[in-house]
Coordinates of C-alpha atoms in Angstrom, one line a residue:
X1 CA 3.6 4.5 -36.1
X2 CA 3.1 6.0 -33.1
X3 CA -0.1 6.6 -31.5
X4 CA -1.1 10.2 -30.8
X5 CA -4.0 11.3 -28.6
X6 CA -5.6 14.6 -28.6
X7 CA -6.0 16.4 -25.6
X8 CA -9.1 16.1 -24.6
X9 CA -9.3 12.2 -24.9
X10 CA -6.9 13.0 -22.1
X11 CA -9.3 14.8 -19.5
X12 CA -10.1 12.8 -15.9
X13 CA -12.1 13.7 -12.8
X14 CA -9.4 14.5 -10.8
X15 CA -9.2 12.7 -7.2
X16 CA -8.6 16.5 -5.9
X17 CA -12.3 17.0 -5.9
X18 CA -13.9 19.9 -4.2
X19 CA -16.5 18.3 -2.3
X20 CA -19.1 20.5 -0.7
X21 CA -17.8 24.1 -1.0
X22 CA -20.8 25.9 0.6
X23 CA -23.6 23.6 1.2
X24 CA -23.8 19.6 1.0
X25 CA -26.5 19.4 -2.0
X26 CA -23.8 20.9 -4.6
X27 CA -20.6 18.7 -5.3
X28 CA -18.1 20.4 -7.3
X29 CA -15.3 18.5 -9.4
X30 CA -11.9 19.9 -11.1
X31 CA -11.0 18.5 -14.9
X32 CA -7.3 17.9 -15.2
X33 CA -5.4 16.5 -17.9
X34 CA -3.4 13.4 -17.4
X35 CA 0.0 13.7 -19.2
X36 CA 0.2 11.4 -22.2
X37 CA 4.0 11.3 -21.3
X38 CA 5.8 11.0 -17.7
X39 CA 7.8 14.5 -16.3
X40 CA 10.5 12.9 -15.1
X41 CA 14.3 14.6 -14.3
X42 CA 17.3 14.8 -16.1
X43 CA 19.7 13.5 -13.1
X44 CA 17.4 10.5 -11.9
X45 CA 16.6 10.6 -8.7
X46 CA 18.6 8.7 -6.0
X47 CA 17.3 5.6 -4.8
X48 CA 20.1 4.7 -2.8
X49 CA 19.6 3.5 1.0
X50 CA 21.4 3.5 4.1
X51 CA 20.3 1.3 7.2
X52 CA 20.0 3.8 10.5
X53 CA 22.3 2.8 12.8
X54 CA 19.8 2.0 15.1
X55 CA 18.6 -1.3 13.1
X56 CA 22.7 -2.4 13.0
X57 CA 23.5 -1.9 16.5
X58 CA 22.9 -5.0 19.3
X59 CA 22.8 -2.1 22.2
X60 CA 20.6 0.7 21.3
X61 CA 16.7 -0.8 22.9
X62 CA 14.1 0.5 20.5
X63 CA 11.0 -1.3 21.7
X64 CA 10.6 -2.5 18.4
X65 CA 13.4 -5.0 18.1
X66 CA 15.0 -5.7 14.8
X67 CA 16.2 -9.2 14.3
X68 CA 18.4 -10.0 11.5
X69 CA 19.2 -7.5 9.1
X70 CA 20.0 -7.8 5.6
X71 CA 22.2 -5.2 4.4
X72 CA 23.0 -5.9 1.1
X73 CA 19.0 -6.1 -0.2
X74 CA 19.4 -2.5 -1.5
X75 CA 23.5 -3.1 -2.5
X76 CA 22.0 -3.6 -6.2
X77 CA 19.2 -1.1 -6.4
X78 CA 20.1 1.4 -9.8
X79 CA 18.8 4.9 -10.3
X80 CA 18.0 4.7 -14.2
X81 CA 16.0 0.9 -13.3
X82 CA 14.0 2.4 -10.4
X83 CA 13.3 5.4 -12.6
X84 CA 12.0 2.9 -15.0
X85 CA 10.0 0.5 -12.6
X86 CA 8.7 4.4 -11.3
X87 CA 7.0 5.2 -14.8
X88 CA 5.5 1.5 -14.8
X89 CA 3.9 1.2 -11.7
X90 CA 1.8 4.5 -12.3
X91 CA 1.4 3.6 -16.2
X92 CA -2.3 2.3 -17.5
X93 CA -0.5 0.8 -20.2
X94 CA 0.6 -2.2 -17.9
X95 CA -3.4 -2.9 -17.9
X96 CA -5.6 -4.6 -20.5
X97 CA -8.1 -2.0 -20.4
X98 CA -5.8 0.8 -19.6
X99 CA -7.0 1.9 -17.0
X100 CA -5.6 0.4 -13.8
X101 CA -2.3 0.8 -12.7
X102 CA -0.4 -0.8 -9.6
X103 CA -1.1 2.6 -8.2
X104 CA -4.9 2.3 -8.6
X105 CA -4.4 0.3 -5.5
X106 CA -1.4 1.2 -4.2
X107 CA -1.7 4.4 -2.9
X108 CA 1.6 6.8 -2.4
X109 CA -0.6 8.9 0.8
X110 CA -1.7 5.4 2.4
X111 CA 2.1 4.0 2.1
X112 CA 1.0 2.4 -1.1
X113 CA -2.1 0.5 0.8
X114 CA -5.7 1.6 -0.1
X115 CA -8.0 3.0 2.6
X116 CA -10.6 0.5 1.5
X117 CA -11.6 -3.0 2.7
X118 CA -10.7 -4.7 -0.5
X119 CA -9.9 -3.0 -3.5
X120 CA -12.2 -2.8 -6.9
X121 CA -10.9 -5.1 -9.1
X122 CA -11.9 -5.2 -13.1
X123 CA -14.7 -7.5 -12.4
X124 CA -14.8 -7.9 -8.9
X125 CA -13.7 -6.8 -5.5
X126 CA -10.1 -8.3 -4.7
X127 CA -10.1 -11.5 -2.1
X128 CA -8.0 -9.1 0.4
X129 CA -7.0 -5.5 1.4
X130 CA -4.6 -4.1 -0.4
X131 CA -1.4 -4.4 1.3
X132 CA 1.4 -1.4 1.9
X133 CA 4.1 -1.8 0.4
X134 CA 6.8 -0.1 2.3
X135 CA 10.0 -1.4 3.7
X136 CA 9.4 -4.7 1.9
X137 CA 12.7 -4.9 0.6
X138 CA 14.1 -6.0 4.2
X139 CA 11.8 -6.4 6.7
X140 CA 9.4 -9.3 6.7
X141 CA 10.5 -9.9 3.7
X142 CA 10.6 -14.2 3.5
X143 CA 7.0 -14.4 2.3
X144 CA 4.6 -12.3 0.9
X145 CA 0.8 -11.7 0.2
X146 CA -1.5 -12.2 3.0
X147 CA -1.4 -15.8 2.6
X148 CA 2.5 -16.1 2.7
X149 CA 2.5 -18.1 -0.9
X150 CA 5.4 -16.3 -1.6
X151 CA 9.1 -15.8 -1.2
X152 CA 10.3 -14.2 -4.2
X153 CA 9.7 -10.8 -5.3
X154 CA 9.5 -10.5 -8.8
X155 CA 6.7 -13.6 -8.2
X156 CA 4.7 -11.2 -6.4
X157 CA 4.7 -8.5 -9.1
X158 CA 3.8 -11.1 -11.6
X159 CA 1.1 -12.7 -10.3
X160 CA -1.0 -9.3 -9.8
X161 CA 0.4 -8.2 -13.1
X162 CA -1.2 -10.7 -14.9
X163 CA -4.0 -11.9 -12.7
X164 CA -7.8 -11.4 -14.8
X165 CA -9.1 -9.5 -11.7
X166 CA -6.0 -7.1 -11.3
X167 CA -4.2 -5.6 -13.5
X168 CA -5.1 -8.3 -16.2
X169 CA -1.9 -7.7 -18.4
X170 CA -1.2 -9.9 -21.4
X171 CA 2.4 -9.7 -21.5
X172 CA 2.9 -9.8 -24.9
X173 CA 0.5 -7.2 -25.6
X174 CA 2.1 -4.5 -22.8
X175 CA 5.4 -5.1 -24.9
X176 CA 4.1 -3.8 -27.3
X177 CA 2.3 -0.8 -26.3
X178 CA 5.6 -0.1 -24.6
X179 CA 7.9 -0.2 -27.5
X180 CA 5.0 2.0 -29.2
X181 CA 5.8 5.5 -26.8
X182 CA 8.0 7.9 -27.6
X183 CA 9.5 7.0 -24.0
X184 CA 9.8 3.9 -23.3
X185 CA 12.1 2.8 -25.7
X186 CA 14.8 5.2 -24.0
X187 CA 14.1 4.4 -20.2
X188 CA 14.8 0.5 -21.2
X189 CA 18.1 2.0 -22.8
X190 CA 18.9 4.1 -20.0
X191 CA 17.8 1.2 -17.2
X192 CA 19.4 -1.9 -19.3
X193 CA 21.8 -0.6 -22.4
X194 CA 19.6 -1.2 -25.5
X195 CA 15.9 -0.3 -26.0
X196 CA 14.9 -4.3 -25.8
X197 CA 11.3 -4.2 -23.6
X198 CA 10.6 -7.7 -22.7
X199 CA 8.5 -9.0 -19.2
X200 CA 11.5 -10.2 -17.3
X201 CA 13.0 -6.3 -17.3
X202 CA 9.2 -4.9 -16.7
X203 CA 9.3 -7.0 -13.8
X204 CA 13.0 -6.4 -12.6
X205 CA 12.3 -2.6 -12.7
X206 CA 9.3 -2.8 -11.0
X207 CA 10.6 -4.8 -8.3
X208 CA 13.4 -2.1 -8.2
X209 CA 11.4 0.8 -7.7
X210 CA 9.0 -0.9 -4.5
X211 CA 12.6 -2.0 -2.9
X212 CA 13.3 1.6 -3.0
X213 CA 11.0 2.2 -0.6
X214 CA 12.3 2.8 2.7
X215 CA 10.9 4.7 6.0
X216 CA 13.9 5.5 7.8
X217 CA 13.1 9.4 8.5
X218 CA 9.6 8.6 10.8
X219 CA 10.1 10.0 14.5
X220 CA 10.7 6.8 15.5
X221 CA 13.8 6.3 13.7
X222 CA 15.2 10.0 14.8
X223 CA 14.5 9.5 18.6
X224 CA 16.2 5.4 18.5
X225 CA 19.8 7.0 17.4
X226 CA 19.3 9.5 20.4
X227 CA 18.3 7.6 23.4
X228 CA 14.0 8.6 22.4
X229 CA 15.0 11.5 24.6
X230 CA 12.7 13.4 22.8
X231 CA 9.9 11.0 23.4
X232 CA 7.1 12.1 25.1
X233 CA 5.9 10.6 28.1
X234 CA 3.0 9.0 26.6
X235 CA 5.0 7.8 23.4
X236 CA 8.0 6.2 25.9
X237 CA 4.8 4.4 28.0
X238 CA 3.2 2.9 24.7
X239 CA 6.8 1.7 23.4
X240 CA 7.4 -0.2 26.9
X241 CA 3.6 -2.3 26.6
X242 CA 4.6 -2.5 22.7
X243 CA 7.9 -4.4 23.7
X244 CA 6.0 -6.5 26.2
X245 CA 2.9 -7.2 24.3
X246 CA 3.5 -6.6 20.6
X247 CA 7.6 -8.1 19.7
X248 CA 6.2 -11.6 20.1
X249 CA 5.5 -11.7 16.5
X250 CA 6.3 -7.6 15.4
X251 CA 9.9 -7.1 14.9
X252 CA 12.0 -5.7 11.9
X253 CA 14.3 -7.4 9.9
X254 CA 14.4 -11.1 8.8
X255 CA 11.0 -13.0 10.2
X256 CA 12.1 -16.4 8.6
X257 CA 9.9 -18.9 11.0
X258 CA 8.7 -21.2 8.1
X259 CA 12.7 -22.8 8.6
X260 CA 13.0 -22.8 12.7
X261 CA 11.5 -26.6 13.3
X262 CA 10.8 -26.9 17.3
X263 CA 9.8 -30.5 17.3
X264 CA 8.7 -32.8 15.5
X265 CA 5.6 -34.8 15.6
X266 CA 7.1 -37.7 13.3
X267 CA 9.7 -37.6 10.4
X268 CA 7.3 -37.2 8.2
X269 CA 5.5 -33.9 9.6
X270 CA 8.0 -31.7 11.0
X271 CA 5.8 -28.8 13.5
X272 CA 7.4 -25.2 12.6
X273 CA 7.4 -22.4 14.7
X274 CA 5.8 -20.3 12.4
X275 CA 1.7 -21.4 13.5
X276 CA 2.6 -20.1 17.2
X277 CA 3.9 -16.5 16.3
X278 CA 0.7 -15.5 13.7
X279 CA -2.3 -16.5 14.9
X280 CA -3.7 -13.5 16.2
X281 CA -6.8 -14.7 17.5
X282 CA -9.1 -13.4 14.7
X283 CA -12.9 -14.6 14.3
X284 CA -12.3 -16.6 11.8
X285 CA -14.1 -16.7 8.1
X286 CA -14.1 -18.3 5.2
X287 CA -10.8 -17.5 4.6
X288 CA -8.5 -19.7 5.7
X289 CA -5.0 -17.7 4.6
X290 CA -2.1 -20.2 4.3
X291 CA -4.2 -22.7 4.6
X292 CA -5.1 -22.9 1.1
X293 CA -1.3 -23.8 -0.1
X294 CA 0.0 -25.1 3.4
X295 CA -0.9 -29.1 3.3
X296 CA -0.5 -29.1 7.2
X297 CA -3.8 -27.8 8.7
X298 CA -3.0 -26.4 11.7
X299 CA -1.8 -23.4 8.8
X300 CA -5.5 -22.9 8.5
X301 CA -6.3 -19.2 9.3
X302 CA -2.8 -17.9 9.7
X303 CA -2.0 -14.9 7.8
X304 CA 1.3 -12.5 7.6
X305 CA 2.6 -10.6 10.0
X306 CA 3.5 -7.2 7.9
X307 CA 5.8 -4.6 9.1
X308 CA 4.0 -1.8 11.4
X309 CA 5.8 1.1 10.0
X310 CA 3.3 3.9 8.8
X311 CA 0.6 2.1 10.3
X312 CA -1.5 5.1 10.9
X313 CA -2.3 5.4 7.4
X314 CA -2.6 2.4 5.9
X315 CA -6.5 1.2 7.4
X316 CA -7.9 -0.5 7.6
X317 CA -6.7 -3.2 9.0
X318 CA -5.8 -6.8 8.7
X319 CA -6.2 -9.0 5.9
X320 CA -10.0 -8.3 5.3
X321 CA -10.1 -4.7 6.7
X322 CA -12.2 -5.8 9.2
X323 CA -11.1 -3.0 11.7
X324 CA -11.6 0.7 10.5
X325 CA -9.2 2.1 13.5
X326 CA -5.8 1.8 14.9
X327 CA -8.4 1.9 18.3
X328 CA -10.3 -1.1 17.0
X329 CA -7.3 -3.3 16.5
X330 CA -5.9 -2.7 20.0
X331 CA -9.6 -3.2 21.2
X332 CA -9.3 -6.4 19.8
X333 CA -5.9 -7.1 21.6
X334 CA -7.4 -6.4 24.6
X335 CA -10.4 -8.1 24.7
X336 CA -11.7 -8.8 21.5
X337 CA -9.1 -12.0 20.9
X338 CA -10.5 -15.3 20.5
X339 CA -8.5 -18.3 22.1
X340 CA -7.8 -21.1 19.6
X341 CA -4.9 -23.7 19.9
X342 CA -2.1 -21.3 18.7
X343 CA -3.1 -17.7 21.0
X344 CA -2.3 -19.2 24.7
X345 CA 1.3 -19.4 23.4
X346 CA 1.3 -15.8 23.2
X347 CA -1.5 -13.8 24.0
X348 CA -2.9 -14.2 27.8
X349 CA -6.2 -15.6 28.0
X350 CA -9.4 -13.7 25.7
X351 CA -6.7 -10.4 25.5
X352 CA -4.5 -8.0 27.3
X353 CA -7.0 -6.3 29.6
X354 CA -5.5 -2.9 28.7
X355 CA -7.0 0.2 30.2
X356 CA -7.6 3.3 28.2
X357 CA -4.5 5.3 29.3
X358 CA -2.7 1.9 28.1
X359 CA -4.3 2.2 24.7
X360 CA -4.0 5.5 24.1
X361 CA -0.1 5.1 25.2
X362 CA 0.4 2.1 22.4
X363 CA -1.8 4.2 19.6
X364 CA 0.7 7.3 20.5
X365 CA 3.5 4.6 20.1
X366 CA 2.3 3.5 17.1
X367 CA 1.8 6.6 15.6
X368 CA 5.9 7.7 16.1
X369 CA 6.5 5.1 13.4
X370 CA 5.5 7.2 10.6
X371 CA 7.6 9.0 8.3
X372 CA 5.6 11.8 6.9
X373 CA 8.0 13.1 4.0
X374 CA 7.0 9.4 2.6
X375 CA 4.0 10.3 1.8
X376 CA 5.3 13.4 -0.7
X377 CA 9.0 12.3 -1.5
X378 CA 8.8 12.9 -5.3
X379 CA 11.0 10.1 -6.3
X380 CA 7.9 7.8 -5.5
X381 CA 5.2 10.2 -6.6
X382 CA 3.0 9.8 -9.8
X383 CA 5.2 11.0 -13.0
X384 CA 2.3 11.4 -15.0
X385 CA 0.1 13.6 -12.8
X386 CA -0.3 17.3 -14.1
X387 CA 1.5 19.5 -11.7
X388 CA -1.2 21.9 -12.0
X389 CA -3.6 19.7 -9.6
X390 CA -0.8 19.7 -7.0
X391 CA -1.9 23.2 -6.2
X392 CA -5.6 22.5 -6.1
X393 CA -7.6 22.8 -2.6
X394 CA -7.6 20.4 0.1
X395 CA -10.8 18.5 -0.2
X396 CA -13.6 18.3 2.3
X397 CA -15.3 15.0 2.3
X398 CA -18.6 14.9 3.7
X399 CA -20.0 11.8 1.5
X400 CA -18.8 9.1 -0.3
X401 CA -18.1 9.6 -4.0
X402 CA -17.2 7.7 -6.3
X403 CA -16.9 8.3 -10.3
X404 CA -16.6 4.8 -13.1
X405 CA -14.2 4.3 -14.5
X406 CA -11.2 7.0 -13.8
X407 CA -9.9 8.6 -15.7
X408 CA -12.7 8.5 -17.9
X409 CA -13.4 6.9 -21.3
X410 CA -16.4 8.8 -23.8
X411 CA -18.3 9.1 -20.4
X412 CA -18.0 8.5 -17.0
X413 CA -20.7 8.0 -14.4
X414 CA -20.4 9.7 -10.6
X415 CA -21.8 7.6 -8.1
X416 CA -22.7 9.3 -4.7
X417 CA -25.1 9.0 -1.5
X418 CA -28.4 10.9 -2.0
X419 CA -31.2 8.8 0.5
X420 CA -33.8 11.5 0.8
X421 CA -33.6 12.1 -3.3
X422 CA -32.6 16.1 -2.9
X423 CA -31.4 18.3 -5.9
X424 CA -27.7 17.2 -6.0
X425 CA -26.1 19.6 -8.3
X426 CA -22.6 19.1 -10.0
X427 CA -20.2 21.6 -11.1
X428 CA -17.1 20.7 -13.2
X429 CA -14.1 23.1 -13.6
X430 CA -10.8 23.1 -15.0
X431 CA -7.5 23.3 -13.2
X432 CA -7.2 26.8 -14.4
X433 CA -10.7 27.6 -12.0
X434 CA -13.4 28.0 -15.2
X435 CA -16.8 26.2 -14.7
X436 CA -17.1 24.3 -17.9
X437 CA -20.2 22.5 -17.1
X438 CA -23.4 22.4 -15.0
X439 CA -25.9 19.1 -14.1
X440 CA -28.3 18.2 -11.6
X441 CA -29.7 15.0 -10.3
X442 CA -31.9 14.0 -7.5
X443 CA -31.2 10.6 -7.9
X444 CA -27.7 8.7 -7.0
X445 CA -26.0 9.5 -10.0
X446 CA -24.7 11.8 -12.9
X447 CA -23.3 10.4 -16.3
X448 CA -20.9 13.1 -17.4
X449 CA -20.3 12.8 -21.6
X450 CA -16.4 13.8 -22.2

């Protein structure tokens, strides 16, 4: 039988939150409901890709070098499949509690990063930041996580999938819920030819839809097929220091060092190339990255080199999100590195020395390599959002919020800073602009009752 839910079990505190309309004791909130079924279209969209020519071409000089390309990664990517994988990545279903998705930390206006530190896991924070997840398909592509424990694709949907901390799905279970929707059992027919749901095809779709993701329309990639002779003067300075100081380890395509042996130390212990190009000259921590699968040691505190495009928006940065700023990690290039046995092969001495105009030239660089219409390209977007909340106002954020858990279950409790203990009071509307109900606090938090 299938399971039917009424519509209010369906309301959630909408992340559009109007925070602060007229003073900064009064946070105001919007009530949406989250579709029980996905809109989707009735052509699906197209998730075909074509490589700029740029990326192909062994004459055009982009600053940011591409090595070798793979052009057939996307030759087997299918409209109905991605479609599918679509609907699963944004679905609570996939979660034992159901109420994390792969979007929960993968956010479509960060490039499917999280602008967090580390993300909030079901019973704890996660080891690392959340990674973006654009242009994986073909660039950088040989290993993934942070630590580099993997080189296959589908292995790195699984293992968050199913991890107790993450998404915590019992396999069997999600099949289930699955086949018990009124849509599922069509997408699966549509992606595959019969309605059969079983976790090989959650996965393949999955891993479908995030190969789909491409950023081939930032300014970046417009100005390389035209000479950058729209480039600004800054932008042209910071993409000559980037191709001096940066292409060392950050280019595009194929970064396959784990295979490139440059000597060897005895038969038994080839030395790779790989612990010279990603050391980045970190302070180190307790983390000690590829360390913890790698039985040689000098892979102690090396961690993956991901691909910089969209890097404006996917803070902060590296593998603990130790830097807020795209300022603070060239800071750190500059003069914040810390020599170890791996840096002087790369990296001059405690930094780059780079004065300010040379900084502010890379960050205008950096920031050319950013395709905006990523951010909003429905194909990628959330299927199950109301399109109501599209049209809600921009938020102003003058305090951190935070509401447990989200969407909400009978009640949900909304967390927020309130030091000096003053009257915090909280209104809640619905999309359609009615106040449905009024609170104050002047403590830290509010439990709303659905």
């Amino acid at each position: 039988m299938k399971r039917t839910t009424t519509a209010i079990t369906l309301l959630f505190i909408s992340i559009f939150c109007l925070f602060s309309f007229k003073n900064l004791d009064t946070r105001n909130f919007i009530f949406a409901t989250l579709a029980e079924e996905p809109t989707l279209p009735e052509v699906p969209y197209n998730y075909d890709v074509d490589f700029p020519n740029h990326l192909l071409s062994d004459t055009i000089d982009t600053g940011y070098e591409a090595g070798e390309i793979d052009t057939t990664v996307f030759d087997l990517l299918d409209n109905d499949i991605a479609t599918l994988g679509r609907v699963l990545f944004f679905d609570q279903k996939l979660s034992a509690l159901e109420n994390i998705s792969c979007s929960s930390c993968h956010l479509q206006a960060n490039s499917f990063a999280e602008n967090k530190a580390f993300s909030e896991g079901i019973s704890a924070l996660t080891k690392r930041n959340s990674m973006n997840l654009n242009d994986l398909a073909w660039t950088s592509h040989e290993t993934f996580f942070w630590d580099m424990s993997q080189t296959d694709m589908h292995t790195m949907i699984q293992l968050p999938l199913k991890d107790e901390n993450e998404i915590g799905a019992v396999m069997e279970d999600v099949v289930f819920k699955l086949g018990d929707t009124n849509y599922y059992p069509d997408l699966f027919a549509k992606a595959y030819g019969d309605q059969i749901i079983n976790e090989e095809r959650i996965v393949d779709a999955l891993v479908n839809f995030i190969k789909s993701m491409h950023t081939f329309n930032s300014r970046f990639d417009q100005q390389a097929n035209i000479n950058f002779k729209d480039f600004t003067e800054k932008e042209n300075e910071g993409k000559d220091i980037f191709q001096f100081a940066c292409t060392g380890c950050h280019t595009e395509g194929s970064s396959n060092f784990f295979g490139e042996v440059i000597f060897t130390a005895n038969e038994q212990h080839p030395i790779d190339i790989f612990p010279f190009k990603f050391n980045n000259g970190l302070a180190e921590d307790s983390d000690i990255g590829a360390g913890e699968w790698h039985s040689d040691p000098s892979f102690d505190h090396l961690f993956k080199v991901p691909t910089l495009r969209n890097i404006a928006v996917t803070g902060p940065y590296m593998h603990d999100g130790r830097f807020e700023t795209l300022e603070e990690v060239i800071d750190h290039y500059s003069e914040g590195v810390e020599e170890n046995e791996w840096t002087s092969f790369f990296i001059p001495g405690s930094g780059y020395d780079f004065d300010q105009d040379q900084k502010d030239a890379l960050i205008a660089f950096l920031h050319t390599l950013t395709d905006e219409s990523f951010f909003v390209n429905p194909k990628w977007s959330d299927p199950f959002t109301d399109p109501l909340i599209q049209d809600a106002p921009a938020k102003e954020v003058t305090f951190q919020t935070i509401i447990q858990p989200n969407p909400m279950l009978e009640q949900a409790t909304i967390l927020f800073e309130n030091p000096n203990e003053e009257k915090v009071n909280l209104n809640v509307y619905s999309v359609d602009g009615k106040m449905i109900y009024q609170t104050s606090s002047n403590g830290e938090q509010i439990t709303l009752d659905k």
